[in-house]
Coordinates of C-alpha atoms in Angstrom, one line a residue:
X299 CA -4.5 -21.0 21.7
X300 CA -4.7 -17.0 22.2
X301 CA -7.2 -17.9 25.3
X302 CA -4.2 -20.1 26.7
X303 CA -2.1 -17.2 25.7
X304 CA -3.2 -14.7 27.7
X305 CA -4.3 -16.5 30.9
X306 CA -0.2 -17.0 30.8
X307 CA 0.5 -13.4 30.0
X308 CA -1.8 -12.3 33.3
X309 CA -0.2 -15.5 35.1
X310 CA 3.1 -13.9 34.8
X311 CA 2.6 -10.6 35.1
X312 CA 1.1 -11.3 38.6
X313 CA 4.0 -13.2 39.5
X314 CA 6.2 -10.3 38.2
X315 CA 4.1 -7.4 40.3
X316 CA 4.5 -9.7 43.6
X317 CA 8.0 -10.1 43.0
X318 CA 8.0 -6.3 42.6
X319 CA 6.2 -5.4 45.6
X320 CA 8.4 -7.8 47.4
X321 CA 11.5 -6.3 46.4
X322 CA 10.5 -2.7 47.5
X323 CA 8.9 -3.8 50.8
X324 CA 11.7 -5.7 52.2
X325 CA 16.2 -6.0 51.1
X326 CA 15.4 -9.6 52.1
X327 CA 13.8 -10.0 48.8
X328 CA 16.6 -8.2 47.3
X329 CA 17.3 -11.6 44.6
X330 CA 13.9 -10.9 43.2
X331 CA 15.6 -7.7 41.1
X332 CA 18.4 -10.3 39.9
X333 CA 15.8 -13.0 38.8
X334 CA 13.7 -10.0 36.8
X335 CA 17.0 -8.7 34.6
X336 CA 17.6 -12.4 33.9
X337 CA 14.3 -12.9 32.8
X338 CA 15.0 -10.7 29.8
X339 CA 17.5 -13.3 28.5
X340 CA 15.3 -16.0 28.5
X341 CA 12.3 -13.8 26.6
X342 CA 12.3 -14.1 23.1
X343 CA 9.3 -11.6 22.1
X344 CA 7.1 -9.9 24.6
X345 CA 8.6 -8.2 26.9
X346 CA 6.3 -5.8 28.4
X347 CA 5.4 -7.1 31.4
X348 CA 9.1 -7.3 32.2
X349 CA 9.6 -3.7 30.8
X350 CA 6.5 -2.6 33.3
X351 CA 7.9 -4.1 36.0
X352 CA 11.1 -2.3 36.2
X353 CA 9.8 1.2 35.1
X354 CA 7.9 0.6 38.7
X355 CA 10.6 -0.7 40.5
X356 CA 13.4 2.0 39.5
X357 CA 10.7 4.7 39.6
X358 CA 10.2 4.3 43.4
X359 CA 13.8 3.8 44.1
X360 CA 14.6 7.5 42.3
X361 CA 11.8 8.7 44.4
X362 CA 13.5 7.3 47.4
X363 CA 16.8 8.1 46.6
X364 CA 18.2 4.6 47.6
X365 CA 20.4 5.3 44.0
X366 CA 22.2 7.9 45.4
X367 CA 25.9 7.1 46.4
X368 CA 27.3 9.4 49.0
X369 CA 31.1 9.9 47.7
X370 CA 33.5 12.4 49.2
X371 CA 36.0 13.5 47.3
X372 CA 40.0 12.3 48.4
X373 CA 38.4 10.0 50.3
X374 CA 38.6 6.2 50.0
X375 CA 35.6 4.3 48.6
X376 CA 33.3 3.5 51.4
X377 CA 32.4 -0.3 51.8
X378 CA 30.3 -0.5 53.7
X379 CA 27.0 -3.2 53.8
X380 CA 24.6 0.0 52.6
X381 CA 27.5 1.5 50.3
X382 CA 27.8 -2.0 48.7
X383 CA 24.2 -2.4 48.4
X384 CA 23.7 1.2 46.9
X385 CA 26.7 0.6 44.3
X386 CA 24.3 -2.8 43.5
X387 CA 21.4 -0.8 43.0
X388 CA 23.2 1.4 40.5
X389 CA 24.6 -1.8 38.5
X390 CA 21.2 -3.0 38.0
X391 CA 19.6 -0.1 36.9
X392 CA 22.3 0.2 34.4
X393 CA 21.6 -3.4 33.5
X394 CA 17.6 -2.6 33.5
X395 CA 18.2 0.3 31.2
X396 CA 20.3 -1.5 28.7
X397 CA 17.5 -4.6 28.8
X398 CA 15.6 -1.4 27.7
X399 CA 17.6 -0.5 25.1
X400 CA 18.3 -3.8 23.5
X401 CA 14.1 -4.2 23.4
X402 CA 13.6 -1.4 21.1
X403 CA 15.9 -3.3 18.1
X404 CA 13.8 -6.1 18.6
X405 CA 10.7 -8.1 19.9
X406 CA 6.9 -7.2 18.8
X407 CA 5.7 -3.7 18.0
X408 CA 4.0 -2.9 21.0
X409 CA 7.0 -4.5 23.4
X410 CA 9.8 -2.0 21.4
X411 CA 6.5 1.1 22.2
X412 CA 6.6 -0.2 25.5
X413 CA 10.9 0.2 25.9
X414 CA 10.8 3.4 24.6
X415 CA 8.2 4.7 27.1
X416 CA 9.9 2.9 29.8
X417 CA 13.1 4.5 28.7
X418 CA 11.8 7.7 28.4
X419 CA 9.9 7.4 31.8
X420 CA 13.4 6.5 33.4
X421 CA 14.4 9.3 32.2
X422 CA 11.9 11.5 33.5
X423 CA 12.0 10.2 37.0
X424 CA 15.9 10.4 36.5
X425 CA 15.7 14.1 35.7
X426 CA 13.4 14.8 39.0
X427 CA 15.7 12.8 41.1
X428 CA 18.9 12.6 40.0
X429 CA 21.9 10.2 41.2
X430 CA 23.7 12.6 42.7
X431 CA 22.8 15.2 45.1
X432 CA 22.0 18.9 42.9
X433 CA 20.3 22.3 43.5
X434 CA 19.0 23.3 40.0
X435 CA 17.5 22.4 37.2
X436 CA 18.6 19.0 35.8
X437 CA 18.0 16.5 32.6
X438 CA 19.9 13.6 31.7
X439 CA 21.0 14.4 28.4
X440 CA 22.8 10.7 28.6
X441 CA 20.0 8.6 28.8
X442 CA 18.4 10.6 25.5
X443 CA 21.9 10.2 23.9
X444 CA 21.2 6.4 24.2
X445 CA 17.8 6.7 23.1
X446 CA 18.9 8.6 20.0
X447 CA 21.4 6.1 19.3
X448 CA 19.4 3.2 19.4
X449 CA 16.2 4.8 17.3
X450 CA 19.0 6.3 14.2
X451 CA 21.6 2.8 14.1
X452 CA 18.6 0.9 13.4
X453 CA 18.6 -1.5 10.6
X454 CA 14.9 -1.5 10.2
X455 CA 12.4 1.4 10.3
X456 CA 11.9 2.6 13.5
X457 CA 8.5 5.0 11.9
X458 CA 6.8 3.2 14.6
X459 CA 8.6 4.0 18.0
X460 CA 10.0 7.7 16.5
X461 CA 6.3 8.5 15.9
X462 CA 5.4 7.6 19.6
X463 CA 8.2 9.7 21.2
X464 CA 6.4 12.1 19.4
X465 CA 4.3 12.4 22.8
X466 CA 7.5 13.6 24.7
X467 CA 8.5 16.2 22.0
X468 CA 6.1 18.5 23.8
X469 CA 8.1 19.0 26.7
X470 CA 10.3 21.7 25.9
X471 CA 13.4 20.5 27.7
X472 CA 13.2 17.4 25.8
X473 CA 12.7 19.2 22.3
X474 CA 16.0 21.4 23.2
X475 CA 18.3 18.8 24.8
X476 CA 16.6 16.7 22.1
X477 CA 18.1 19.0 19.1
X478 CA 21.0 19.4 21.3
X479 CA 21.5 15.3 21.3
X480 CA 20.7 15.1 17.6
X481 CA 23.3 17.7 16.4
X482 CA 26.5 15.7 18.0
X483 CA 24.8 12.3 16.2
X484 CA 24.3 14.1 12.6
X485 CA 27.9 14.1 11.5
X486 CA 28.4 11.1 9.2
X487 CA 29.9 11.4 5.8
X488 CA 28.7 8.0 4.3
X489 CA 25.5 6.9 6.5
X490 CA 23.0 4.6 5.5
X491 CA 19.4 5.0 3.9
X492 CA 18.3 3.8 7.0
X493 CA 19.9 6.0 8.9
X494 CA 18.6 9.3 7.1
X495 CA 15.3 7.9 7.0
X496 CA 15.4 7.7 10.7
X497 CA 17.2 10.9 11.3
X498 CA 14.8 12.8 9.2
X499 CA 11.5 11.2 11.2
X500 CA 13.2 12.2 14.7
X501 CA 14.0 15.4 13.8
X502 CA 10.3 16.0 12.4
X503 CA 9.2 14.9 15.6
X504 CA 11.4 17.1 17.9
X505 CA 10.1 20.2 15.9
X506 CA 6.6 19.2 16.1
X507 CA 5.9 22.0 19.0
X508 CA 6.6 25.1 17.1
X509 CA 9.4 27.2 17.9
X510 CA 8.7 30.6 18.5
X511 CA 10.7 33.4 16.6
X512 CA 12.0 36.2 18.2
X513 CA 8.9 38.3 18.2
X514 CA 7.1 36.2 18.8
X515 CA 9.2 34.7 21.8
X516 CA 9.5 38.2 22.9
X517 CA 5.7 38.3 23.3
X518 CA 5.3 35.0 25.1
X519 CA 7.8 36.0 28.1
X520 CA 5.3 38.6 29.1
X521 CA 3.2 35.6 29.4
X522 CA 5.0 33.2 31.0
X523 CA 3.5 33.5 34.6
X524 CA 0.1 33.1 32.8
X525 CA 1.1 30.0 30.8
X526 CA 3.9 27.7 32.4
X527 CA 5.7 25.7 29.6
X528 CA 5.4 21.6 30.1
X529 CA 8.7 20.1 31.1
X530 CA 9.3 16.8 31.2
X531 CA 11.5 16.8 34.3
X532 CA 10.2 19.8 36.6
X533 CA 10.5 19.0 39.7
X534 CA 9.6 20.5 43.2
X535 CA 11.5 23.4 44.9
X536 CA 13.7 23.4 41.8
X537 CA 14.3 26.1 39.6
X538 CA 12.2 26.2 36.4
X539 CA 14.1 24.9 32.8
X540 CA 15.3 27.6 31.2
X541 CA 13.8 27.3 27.8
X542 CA 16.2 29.2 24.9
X543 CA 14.0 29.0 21.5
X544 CA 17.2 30.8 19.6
X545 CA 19.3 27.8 20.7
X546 CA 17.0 25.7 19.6
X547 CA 16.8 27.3 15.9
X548 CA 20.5 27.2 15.8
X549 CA 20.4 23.6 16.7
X550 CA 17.8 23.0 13.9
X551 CA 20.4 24.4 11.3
X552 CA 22.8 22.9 12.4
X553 CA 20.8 18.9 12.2
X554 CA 19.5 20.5 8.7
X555 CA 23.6 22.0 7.8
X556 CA 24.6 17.8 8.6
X557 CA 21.9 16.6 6.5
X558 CA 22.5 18.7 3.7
X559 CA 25.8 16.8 3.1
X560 CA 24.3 13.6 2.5
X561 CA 22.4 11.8 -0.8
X562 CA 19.5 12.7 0.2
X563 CA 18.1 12.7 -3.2
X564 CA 19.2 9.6 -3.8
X565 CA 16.6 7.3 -2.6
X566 CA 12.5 8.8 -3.5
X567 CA 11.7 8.0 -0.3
X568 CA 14.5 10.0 1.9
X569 CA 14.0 13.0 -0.7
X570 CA 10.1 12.5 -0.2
X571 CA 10.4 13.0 4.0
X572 CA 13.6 15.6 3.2
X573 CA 11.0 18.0 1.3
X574 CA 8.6 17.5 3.8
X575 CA 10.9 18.5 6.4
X576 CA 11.9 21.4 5.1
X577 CA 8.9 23.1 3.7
X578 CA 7.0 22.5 6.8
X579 CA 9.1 22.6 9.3
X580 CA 12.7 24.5 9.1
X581 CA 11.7 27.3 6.3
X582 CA 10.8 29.8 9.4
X583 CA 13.7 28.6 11.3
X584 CA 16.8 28.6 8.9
X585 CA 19.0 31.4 9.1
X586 CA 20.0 31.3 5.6
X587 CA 16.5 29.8 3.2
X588 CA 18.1 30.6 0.2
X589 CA 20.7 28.4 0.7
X590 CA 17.9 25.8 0.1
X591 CA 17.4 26.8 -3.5
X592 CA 19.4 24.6 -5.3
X593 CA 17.5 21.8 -3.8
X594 CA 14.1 23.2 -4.4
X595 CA 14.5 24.0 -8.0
X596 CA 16.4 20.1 -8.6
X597 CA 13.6 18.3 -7.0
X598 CA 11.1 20.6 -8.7
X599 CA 12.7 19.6 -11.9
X600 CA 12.4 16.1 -10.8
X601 CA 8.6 15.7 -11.6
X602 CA 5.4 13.8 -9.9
X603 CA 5.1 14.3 -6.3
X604 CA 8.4 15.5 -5.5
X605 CA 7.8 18.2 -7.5
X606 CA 4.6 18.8 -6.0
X607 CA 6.5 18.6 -2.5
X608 CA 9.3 21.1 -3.9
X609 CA 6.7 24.1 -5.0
X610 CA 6.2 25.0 -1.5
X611 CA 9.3 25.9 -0.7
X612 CA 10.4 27.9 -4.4
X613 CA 6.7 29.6 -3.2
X614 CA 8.4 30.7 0.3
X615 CA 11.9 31.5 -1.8
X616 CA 9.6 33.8 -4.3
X617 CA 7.7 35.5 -1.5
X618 CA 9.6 36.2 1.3
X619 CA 13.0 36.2 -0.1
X620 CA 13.5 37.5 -3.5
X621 CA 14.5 34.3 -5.6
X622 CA 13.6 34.3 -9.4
X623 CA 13.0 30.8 -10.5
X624 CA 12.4 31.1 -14.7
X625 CA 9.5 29.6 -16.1
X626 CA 8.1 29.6 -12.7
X627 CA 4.6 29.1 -14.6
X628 CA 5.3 26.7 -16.9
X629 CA 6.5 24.5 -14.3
X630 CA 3.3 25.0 -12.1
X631 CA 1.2 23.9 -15.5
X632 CA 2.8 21.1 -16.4
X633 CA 2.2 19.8 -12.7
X634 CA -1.4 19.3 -14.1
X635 CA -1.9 16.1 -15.3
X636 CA -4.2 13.2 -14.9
X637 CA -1.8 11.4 -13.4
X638 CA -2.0 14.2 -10.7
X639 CA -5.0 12.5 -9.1
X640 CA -2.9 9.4 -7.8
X641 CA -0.8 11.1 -5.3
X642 CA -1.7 12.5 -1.9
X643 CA -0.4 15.8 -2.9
X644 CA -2.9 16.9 -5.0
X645 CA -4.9 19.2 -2.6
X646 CA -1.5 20.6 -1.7
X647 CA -0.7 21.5 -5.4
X648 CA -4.3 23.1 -5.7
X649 CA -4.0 25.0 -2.8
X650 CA -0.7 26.3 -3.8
X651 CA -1.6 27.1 -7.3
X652 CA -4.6 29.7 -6.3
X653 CA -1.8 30.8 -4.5
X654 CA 0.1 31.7 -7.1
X655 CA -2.5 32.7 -9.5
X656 CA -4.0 35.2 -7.0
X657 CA -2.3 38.3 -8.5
X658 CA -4.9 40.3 -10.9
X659 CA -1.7 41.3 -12.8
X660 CA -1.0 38.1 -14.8
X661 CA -1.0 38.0 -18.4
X662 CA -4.7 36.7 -19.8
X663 CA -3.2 33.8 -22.0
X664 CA -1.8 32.4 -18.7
X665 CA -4.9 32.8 -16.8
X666 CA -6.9 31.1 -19.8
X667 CA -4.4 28.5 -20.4
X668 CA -5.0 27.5 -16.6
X669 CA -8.7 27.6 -16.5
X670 CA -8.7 25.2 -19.5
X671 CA -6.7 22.7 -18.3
X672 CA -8.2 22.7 -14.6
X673 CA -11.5 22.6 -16.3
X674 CA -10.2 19.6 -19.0
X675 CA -9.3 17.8 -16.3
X676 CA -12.4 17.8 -14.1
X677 CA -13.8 15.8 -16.8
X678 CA -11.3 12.9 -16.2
X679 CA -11.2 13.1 -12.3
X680 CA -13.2 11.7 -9.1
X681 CA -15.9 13.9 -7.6
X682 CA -13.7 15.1 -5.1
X683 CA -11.3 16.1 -7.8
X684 CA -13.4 17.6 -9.9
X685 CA -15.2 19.8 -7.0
X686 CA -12.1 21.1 -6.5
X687 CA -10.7 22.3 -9.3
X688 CA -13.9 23.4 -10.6
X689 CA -13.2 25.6 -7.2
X690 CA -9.6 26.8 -8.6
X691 CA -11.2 28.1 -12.3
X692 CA -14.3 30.0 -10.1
X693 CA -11.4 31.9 -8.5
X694 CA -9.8 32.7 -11.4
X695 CA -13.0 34.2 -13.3
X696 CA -13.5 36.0 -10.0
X697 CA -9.9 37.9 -10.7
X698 CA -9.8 38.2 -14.2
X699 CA -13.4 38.7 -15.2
X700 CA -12.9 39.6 -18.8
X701 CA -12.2 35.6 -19.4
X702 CA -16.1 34.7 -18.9
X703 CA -16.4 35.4 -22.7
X704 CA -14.7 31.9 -22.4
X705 CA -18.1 30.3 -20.7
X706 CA -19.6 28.3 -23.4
X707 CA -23.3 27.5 -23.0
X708 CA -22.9 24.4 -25.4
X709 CA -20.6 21.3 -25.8
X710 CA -21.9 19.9 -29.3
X711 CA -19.2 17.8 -31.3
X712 CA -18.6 20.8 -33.7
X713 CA -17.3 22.4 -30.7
X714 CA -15.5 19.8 -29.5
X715 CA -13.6 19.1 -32.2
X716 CA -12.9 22.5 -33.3
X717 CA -11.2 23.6 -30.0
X718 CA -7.8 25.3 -30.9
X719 CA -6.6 24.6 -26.9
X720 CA -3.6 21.9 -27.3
X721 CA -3.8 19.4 -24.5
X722 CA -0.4 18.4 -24.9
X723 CA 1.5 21.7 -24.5
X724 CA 3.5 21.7 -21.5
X725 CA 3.8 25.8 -22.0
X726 CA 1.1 27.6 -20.8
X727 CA 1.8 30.6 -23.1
X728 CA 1.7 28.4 -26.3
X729 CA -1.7 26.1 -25.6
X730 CA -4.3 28.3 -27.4
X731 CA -6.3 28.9 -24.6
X732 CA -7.7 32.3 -25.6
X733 CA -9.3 31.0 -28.8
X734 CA -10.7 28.3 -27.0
X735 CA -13.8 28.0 -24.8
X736 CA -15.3 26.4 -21.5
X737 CA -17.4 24.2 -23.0
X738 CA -16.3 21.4 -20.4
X739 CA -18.1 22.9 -17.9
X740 CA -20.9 22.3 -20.0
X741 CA -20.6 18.9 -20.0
X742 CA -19.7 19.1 -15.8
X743 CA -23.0 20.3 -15.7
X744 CA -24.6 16.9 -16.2
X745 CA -22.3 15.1 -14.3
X746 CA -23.8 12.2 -11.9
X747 CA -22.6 14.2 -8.5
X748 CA -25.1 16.9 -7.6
X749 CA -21.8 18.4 -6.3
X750 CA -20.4 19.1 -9.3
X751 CA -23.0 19.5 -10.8
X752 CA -24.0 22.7 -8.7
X753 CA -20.5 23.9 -9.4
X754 CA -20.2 23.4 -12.7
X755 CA -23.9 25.7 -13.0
X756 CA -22.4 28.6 -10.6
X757 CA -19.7 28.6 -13.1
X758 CA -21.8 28.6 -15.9
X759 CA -24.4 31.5 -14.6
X760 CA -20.9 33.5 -13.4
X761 CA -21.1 35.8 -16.9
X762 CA -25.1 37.0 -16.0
X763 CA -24.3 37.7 -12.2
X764 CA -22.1 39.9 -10.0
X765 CA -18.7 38.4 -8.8
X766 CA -18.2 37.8 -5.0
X767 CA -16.3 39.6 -3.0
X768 CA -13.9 37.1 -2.3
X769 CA -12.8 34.1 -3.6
X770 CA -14.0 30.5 -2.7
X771 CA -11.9 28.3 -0.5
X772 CA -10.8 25.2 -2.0
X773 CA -13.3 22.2 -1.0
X774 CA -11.9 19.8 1.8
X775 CA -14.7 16.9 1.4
X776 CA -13.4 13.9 0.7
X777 CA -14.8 10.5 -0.3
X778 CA -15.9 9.4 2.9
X779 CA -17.6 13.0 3.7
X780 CA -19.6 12.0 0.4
X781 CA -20.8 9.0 1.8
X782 CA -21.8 9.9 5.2
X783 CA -23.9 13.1 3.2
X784 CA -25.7 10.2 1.4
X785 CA -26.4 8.1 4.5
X786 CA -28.1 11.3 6.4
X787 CA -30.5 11.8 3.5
X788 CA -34.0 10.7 4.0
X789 CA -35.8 8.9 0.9
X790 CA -39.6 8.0 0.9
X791 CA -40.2 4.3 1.4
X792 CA -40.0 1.9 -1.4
X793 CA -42.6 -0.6 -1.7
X794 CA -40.9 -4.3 -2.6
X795 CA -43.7 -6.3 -2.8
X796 CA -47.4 -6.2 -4.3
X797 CA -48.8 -8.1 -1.1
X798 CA -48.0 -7.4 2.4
X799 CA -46.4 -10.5 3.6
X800 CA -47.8 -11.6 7.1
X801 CA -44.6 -14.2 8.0
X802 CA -41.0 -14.7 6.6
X803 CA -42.5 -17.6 4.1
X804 CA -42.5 -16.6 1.0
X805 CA -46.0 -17.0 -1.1
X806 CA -46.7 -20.5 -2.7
X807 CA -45.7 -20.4 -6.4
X808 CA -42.5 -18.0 -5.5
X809 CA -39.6 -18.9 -8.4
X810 CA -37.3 -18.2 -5.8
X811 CA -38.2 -21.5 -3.9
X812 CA -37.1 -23.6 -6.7
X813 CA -33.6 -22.9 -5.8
X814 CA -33.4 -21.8 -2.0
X815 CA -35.2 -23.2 1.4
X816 CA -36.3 -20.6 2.9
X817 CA -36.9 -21.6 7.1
X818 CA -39.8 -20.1 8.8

């Protein structure tokens, strides 16, 4: 059935190219463009050949400028045989842009990737050779208006096409006429989940290619005759797209200023790709970040991985901009827990606590109280885990090295059971850390991973040796880095059997051939 399939797929995609060629060779075969647009009525899923098939066809007419209609002003409108046929032209590629459209809202995956590419291609060859006759610079900030529209009224996710235009975010006329676009579509006072979900992706996507700050901006126009800029519709003999990265950061606050008004917080998911957003993308660019704090220090309130998402930003807020946030410690240690290990965040929420912790002026109790925990939990996590936040407590003995009188050389139960440390305290001041001790790295030290293993010895050897000069980076292996370690090993051969067998039978008086028949 998929055989039959695609011998009908290739059957009429030939029959769609020769119409194609047809068309463009001679106006005789002019009918052929009609019967293509009405083929889109008819299909009722794929429609990429179709889709290919007019992104070649209108591509070459741009190029030729058969689009272009000749209008003088206060003049009456020219009828002409060629002015009639031009004015034709122009319906259908209308028509073939709106079959375009309408195949991004539905079909297969890979037909509504293929309408968005065709759009977008239109576009471009739109941009290089407009409709009507012009001397500088131009992009059809129209056609991406359409786009736009199309990708945020969605009532399904459109992850999937949003994530491909990602490929035409580079161009920096798109990612400014893009932002530009996506400003005049952000005010809605009541918009749908959908909708933010979608607006959120796309503007993700459009500030993908970093926009340069004033210095550094300032910096890059010396360079600009060594490295030209990719733009999407540069065209010959044309003057070169004059690229403003402040417009573009006020156009960012402005998308973010819209957003800002709705629920976002509402649904985990939106407030998921919100936080995202932000702390990775629009921090350096907003005008006003503390404006952002009320946000920050709700969702970091909110617990699990929003809070996780959330630290980054109070982090920014703290450093570069003088926010307080109380209890800023105790939040970041009650962060730790084993249910920590299920969400993707956790390397982020490492990484961000040696942050943190990396001044050499915090009080001892906090330091212990964090080394406890980290190293509590790296009995209860995977390998990975455990490597890593073995990592975390090495760099904080490295900064406060009066807490290796913590290091424990035994785990017996007495010890165990006599720790003071309380597990459960969610205050890091108030868990009893000082009159505990390491012993869990101890017990690390015979873990099954040779990994952690070696960790958990470094850490153990840390009170009879000199510090290093620098702390150690967090560890990035994962799982999968583990496994291909083990496949490159080399291990003697292993003998299976006490006599050499000479063919695949197996010995007379074998057990195993009492339940299996075994062919030679």
């Amino acid at each position: 059935m998929a055989a039959v399939q695609l011998n009908l797929s290739k059957m009429i995609s030939a029959q769609l190219r020769n119409k194609a060629n047809e068309f463009l060779n001679s106006r005789k075969h002019a009918n052929n463009l009609a019967d293509i647009l009405q083929m889109f009525e008819a299909e009722t899923e794929n429609y990429t050949p179709l889709l290919l098939t007019i992104e070649v066809i209108f591509t070459e007419l741009l190029k030729r400028g058969d689009l272009i209609q000749h209008i003088v002003p206060l003049k009456p409108i020219d009828h002409s045989p060629e002015a009639e046929y031009t004015r034709w032209l122009c319906d259908c590629y209308e028509a073939a842009i709106n079959c375009a459209l309408e195949c991004m809202r539905r079909g297969r995956t890979s037909s509504r990737l293929q309408a968005l590419v065709t759009a977008c291609k239109l576009l471009q060859a739109e941009g290089k050779h407009p409709l009507e006759q012009t001397t500088g610079y131009f992009f059809p900030s129209v056609r991406l208006k359409n786009i736009f529209a199309v990708l945020l009224d969605s009532e399904t996710s459109m992850s999937a096409p949003i994530a491909r235009f990602q490929e035409f975010t580079e161009y920096r006329d798109v990612q400014q006429h893009g932002l530009k676009v996506l400003s005049t579509l952000a005010f809605r006072k009541s918009p749908s989940p959908m909708y933010m979900q979608n607006f959120l992706e796309l503007l993700d996507k459009l500030l993908a290619a970093e926009i340069p700050t004033e210095s550094k901006a300032k910096c890059k126009d010396r360079d600009n005759d060594e490295n030209e800029m990719k733009v999407l519709c540069a065209a010959e003999g044309k003057p070169n797209f004059p690229f403003n990265p402040a417009m573009c950061r006020r156009l960012a606050n402005r998308c973010w200023s819209y957003a800002c008004q709705w629920p976002l917080c509402e649904e985990p998911r939106t407030h998921r790709r919100a936080l995202l957003l932000l702390v990775e993308r629009l921090m350096p660019l907003l005008t006003k970040p503390h404006l952002a704090t009320d946000m920050l220090c709700d969702s970091l309130d909110a617990g699990g991985p929003i809070s996780m998402l959330a630290l980054q930003g109070v982090l920014e807020l703290v450093r570069h901009h003088n926010i307080d946030y109380p209890d800023m410690y105790d939040r970041l240690y009650a962060m730790f827990e084993p249910e920590m290990f299920a969400t993707r965040y956790k390397k982020r929420l490492m990484h961000l606590t040696d942050i943190f912790l990396s001044s050499t002026h915090l009080p001892e109790s906090l330091v212990a109280a964090f080394a406890k925990r980290l190293s509590r939990l790296a009995l209860v996590g995977s390998p990975e885990d455990a490597k890593g936040l073995l990592q975390l407590v090495a760099n904080l003995l490295m900064r406060h090295p009066a807490l290796k009188r913590m290091i424990c050389c035994e785990d017996t139960p007495a010890i165990m059971s006599n720790d003071p440390y309380v597990m459960e305290e969610s205050s890091a001041r108030r868990a009893r850390a000082l009159g505990s001790s390491l012993w869990e790295l101890r017990a690390l030290r015979r873990h099954w991973e040779p990994a952690v293993s070696a960790a958990a010895a470094g850490l153990l050897a840390a009170d009879t040796r000199d510090a290093p000069a620098a702390p150690v980076w967090l560890a990035r292996d994962d799982d999968c880095a583990l496994f291909d370690a083990e496949l490159k090993k080399r291990f003697k051969t292993i003998e299976l059997n006490f006599i050499r067998p000479q063919t695949m039978a197996l010995p007379s008086g074998e057990r195993l051939l009492q339940y299996w028949d075994i062919m030679a």
